[in-house]
CSV table of C-alpha atoms in Angstrom, one decimal:
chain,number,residue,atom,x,y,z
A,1,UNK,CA,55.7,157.7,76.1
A,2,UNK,CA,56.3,161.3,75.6
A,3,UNK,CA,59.1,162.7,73.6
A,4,UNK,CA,60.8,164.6,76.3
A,5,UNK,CA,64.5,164.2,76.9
A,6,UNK,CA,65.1,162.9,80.0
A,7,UNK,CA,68.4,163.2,81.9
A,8,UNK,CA,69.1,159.7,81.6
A,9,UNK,CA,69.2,159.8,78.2
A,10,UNK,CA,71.8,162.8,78.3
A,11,UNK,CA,74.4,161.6,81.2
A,12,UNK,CA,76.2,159.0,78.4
A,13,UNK,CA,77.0,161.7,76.5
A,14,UNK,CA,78.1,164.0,79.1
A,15,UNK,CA,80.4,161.2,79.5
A,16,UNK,CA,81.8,160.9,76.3
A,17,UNK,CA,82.8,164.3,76.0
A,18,UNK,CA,84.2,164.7,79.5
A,19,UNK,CA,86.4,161.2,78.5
A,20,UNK,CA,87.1,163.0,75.0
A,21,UNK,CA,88.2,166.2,76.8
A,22,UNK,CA,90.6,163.6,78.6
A,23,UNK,CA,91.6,162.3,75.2
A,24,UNK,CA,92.3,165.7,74.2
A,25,UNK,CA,94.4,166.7,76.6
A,26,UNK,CA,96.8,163.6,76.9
A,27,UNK,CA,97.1,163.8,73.5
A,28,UNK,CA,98.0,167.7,72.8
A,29,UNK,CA,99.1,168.3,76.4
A,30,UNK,CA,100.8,165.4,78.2
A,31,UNK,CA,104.2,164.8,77.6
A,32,UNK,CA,104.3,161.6,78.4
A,33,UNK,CA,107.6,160.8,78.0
A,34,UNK,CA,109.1,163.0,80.7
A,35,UNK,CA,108.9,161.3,83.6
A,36,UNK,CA,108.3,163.5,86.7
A,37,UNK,CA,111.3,163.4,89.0
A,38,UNK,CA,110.9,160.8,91.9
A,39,UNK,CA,113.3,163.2,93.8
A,40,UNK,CA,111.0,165.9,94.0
A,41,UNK,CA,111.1,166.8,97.6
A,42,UNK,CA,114.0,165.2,98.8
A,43,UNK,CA,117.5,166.6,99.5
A,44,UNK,CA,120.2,166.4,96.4
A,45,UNK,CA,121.7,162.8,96.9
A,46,UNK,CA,125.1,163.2,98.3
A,47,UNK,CA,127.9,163.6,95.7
A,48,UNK,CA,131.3,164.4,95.5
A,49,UNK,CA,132.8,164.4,92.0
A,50,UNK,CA,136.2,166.3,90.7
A,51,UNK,CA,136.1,170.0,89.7
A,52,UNK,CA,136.3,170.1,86.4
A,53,UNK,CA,138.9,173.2,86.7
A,54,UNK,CA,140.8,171.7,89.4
A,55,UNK,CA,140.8,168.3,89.5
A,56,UNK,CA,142.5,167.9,93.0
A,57,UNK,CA,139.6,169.8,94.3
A,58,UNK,CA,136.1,168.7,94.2
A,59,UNK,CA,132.8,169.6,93.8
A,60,UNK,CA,130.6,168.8,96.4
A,61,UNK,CA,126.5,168.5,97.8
A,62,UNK,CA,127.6,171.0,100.2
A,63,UNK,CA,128.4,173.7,97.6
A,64,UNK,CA,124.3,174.0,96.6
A,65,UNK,CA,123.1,174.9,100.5
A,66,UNK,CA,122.3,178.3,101.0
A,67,UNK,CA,120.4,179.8,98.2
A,68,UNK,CA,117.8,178.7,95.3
A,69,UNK,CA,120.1,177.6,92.6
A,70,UNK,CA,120.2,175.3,89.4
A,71,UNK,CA,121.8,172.0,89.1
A,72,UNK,CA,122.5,172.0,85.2
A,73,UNK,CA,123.5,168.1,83.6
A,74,UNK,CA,125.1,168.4,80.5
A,75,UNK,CA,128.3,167.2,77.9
A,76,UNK,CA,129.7,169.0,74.7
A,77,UNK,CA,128.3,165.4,72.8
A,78,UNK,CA,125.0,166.9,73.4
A,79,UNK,CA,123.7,169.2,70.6
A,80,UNK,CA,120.7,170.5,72.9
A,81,UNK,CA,122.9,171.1,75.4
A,82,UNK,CA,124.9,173.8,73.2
A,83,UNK,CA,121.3,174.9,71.9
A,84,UNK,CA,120.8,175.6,75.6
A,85,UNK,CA,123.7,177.6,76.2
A,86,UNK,CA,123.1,181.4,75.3
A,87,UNK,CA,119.8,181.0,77.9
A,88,UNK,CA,122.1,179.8,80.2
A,89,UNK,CA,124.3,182.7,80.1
A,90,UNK,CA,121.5,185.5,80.0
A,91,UNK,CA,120.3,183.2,83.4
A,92,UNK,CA,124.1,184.3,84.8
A,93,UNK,CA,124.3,187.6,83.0
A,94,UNK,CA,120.8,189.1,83.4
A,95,UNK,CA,119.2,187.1,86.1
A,96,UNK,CA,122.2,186.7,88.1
A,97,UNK,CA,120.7,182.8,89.3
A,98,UNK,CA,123.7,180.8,90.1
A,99,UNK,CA,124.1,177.7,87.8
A,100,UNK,CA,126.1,174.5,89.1
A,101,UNK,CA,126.6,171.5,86.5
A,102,UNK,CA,127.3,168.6,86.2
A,103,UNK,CA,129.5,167.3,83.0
A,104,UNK,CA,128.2,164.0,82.3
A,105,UNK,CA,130.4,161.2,80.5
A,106,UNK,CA,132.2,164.0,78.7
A,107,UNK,CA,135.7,164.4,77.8
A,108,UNK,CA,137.0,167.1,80.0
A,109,UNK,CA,139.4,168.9,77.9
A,110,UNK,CA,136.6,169.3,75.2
A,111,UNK,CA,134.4,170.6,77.9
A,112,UNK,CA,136.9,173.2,79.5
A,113,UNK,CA,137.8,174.2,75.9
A,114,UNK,CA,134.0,175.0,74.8
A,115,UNK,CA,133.2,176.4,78.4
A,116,UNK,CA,136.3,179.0,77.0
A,117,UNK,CA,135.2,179.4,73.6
A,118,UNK,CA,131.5,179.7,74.1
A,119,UNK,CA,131.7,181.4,78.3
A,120,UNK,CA,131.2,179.9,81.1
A,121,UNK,CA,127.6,180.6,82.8
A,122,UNK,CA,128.3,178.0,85.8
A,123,UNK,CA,129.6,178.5,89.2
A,124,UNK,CA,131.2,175.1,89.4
A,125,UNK,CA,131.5,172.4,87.1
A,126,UNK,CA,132.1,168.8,88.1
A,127,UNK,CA,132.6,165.6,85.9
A,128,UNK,CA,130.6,162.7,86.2
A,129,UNK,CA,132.5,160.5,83.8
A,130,UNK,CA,130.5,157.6,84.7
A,131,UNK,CA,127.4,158.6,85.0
A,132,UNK,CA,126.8,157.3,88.6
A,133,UNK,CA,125.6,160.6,90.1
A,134,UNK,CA,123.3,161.1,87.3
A,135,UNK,CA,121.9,157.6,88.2
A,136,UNK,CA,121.6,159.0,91.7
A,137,UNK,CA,119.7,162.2,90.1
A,138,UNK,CA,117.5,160.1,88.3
A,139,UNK,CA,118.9,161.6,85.2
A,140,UNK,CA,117.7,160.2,81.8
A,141,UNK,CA,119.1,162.2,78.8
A,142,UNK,CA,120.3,165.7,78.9
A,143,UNK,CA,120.1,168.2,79.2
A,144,UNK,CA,118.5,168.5,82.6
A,145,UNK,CA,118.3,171.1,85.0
A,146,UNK,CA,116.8,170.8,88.7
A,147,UNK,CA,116.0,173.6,90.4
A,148,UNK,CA,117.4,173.2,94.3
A,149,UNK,CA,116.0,175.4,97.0
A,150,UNK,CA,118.1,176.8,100.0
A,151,UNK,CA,117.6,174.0,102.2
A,152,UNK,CA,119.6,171.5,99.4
A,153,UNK,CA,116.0,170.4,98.0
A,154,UNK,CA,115.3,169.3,95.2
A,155,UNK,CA,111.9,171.1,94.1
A,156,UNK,CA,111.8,171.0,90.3
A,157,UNK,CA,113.4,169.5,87.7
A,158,UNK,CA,112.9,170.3,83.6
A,159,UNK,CA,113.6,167.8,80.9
A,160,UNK,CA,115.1,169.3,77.7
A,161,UNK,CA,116.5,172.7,76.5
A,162,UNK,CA,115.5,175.6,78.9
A,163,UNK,CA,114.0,178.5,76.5
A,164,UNK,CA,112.6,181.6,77.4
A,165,UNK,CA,109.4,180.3,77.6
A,166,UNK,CA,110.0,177.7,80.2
A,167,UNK,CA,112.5,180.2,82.1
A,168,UNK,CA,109.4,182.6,82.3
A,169,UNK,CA,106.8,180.6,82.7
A,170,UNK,CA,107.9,177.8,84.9
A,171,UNK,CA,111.3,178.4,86.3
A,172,UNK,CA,111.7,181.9,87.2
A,173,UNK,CA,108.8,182.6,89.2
A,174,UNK,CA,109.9,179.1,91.1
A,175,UNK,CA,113.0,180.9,91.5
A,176,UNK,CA,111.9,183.7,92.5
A,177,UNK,CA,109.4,182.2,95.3
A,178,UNK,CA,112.4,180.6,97.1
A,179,UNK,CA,114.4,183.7,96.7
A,180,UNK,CA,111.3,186.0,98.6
A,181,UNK,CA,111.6,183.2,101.8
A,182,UNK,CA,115.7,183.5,102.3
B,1,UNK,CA,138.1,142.2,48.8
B,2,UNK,CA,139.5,144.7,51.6
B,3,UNK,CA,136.0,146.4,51.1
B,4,UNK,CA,133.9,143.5,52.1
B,5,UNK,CA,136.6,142.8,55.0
B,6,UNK,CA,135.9,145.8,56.4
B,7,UNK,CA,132.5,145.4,56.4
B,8,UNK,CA,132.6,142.3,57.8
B,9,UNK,CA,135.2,143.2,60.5
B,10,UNK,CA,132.7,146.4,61.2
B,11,UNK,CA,129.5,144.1,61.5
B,12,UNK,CA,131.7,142.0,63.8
B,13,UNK,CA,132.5,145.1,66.2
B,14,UNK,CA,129.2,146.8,66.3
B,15,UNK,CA,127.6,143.3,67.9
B,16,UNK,CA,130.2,143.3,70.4
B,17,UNK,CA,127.3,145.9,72.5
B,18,UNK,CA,124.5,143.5,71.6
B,19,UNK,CA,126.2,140.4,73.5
B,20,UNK,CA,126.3,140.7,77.3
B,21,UNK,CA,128.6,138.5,78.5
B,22,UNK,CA,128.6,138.5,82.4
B,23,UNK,CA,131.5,137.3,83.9
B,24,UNK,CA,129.2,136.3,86.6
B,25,UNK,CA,130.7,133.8,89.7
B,26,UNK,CA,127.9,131.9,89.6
B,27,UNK,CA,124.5,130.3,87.8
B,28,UNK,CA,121.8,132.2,90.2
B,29,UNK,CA,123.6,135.6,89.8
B,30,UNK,CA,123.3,135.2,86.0
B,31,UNK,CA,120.0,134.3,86.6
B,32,UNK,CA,119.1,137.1,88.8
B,33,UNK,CA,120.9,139.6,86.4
B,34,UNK,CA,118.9,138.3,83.0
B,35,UNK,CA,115.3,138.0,85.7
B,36,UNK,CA,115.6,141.8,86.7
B,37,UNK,CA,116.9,143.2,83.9
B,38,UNK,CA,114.0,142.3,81.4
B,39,UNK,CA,111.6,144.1,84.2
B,40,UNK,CA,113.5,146.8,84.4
B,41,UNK,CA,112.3,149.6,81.4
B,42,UNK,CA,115.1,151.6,79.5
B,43,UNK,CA,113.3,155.1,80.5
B,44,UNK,CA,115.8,156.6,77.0
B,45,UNK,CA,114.0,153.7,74.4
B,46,UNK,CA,110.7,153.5,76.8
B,47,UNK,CA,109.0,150.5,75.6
B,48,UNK,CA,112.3,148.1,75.5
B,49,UNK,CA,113.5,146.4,78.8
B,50,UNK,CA,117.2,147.3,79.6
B,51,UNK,CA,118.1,143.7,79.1
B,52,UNK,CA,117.4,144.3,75.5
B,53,UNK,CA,118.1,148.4,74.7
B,54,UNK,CA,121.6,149.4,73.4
B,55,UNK,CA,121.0,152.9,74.8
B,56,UNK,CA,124.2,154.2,77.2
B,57,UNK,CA,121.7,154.9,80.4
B,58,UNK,CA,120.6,151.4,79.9
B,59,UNK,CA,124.4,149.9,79.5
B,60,UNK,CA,124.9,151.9,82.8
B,61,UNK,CA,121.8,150.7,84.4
B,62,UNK,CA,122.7,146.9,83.4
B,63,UNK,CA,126.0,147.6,85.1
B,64,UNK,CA,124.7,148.9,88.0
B,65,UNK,CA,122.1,145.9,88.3
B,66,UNK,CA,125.0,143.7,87.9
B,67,UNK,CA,126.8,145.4,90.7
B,68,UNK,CA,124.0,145.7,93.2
B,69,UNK,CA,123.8,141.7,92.8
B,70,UNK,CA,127.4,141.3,93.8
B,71,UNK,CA,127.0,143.4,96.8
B,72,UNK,CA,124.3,141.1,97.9
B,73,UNK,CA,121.9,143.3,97.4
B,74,UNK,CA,118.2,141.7,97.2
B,75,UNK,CA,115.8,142.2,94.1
B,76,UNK,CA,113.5,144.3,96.3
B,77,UNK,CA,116.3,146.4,97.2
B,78,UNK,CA,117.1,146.7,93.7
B,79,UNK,CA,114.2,148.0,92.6
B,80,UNK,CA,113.3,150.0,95.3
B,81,UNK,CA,117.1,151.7,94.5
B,82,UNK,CA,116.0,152.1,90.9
B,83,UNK,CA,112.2,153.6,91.7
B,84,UNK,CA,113.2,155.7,94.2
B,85,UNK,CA,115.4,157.4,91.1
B,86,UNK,CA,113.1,157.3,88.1
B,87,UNK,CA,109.6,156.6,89.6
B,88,UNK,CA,107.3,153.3,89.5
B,89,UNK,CA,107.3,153.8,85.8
B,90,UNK,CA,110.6,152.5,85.8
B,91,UNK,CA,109.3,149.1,87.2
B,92,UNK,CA,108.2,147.2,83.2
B,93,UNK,CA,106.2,145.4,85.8
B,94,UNK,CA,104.6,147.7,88.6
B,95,UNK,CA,104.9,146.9,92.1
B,96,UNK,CA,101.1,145.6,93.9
B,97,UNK,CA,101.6,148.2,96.0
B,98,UNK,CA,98.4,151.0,97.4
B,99,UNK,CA,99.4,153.8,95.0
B,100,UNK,CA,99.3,151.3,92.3
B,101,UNK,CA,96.1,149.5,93.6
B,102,UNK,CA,94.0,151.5,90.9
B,103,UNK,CA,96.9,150.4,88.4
B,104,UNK,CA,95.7,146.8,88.8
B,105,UNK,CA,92.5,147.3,89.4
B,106,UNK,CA,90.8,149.5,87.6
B,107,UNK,CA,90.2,146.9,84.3
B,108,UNK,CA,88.3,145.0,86.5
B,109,UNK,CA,86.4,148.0,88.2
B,110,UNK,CA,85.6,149.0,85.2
B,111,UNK,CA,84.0,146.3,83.5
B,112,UNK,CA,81.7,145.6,86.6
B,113,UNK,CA,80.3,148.5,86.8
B,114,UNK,CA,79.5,148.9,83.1
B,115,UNK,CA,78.2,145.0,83.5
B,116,UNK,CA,76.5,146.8,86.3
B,117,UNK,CA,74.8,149.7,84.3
B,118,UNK,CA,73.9,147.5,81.3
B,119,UNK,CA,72.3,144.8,83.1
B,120,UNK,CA,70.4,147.5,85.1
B,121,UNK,CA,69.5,149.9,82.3
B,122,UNK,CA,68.4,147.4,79.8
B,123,UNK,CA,65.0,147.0,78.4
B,124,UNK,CA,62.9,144.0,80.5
B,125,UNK,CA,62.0,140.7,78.8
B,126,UNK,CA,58.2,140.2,79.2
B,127,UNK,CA,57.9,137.5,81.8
């Protein structure tokens, strides 16, 4: 019985660090708590909810067809949401990406009075006071933000506060793919 | 003595979200309601059924349950509603379905074929 080592002997070990690399990496990398959207793929589920500047008119599906755009769920209740806020306006200001939203189970005078007071970086607002198209969205906490192609898609959708890190890593060049095809 | 009564009227109150009263037509709806709403997961408190979480999305999602029901909706369509939304993981108990075959499986995949390698890579008893 020599003393050499004999691949047999090795493979358990390869093993164990190919399921420790796996270990590693759910545990540093995964987030997983964000649930991937189910919609990814499919077109925006149908809504029609009232404009939250005028609310005789309303704010539709239709309004997203056309070009890439964001689909921005948010209420002045949510602290992350107004952390969110100055990236949102550089996304109008500087990148010039149209931003629909959704106000979710807000009170609407509060909400027109911050969009006043802190600027407005949507196209069109429209209130969910119920929640029931968020339910539709698949929408678990805000903010969210799902990025929607020309064709009404859904293709993407972030969990959390957009920063400029996820704007330049993730969502821009996303953007910027569906901009390139219309 | 107003102090305490205050307290005790604020305990009071803040139950009021931890009772569900149901104002259900009938004994199987009730049933069907309390049935799907402990499979369903609260995706906000993600280890809590929605039966059980206090947080708003699951209020809302109880409500919606509760409405599906009285639309005659089945608990198949109910679900399928709710994982088409948020995804299987939404499901507290996932459906035995082919994506989920591994899911289910795997445990016992597992196990046989380390039975499998342990049994064929141990040392031989002198016969």
């Amino acid at each position: 019985m020599t003393n050499a080592i004999k691949l047999k002997h090795i493979i358990p070990f390869f093993i164990l660090f190919a399921l420790l690399a796996i270990l590693w990496r759910e545990l540093f990398y995964a987030h997983p708590n964000e649930l991937p959207s189910a919609l990814i793929g499919e077109t925006v589920p149908e809504f029609q909810i009232p404009n939250l500047w005028q609310e005789n008119k309303s704010f539709s599906t239709k309004e997203l067809a056309g070009r890439v755009s964001l689909l921005n769920v948010w209420a002045t209740w949510c602290s992350a949401c107004s952390m969110e806020h100055p990236m949102l306006m550089k996304i109008k200001e500087q990148y010039h990406i149209p931003i629909y939203s959704i106000d979710y189970k807000d009170n609407s005078v509060d909400a027109k009075n911050w969009l006043h007071q802190e600027g407005n970086p949507y196209v069109m607002t429209g209130i969910d006071q119920h929640g029931d198209v968020a339910i539709d969205l698949g929408v678990y906490g805000t903010p969210e933000t799902f990025v929607i192609n020309p064709e009404g898609k859904i293709v993407y959708r972030h969990i959390g506060i957009i920063d400029d890190k996820v704007w330049n890593e993730v969502l821009y060049p996303l953007i910027k793919k569906y901009e390139r095809l219309t | 003595m107003m102090r305490s009564l205050k307290l005790f009227a604020a305990l009071v109150f803040s139950c009021i979200g931890l009772i569900q009263p149901i104002f259900a037509a009938d004994e199987s709806t009730t049933k069907r309601y309390y049935d799907l709403t402990k499979e369903i997961r609260c995706v906000v408190c993600q280890n809590q059924n929605i039966a059980d979480s206090n947080a708003p999305l699951a209020i809302d999602l109880r409500n919606k349950v509760l409405q599906m029901i009285n639309d005659n909706k089945s608990n198949d369509e109910i679900k399928t509603y709710l994982v088409k939304r948020y995804g299987e993981f939404i499901l507290l108990r996932p459906r035995f379905i082919a994506t989920n075959f591994l899911l289910w499986c795997f445990p016992l995949l597992a196990l046989s074929i380390a039975g499998y390698f342990l049994y064929r890579f141990s040392p031989k008893r002198p016969t």
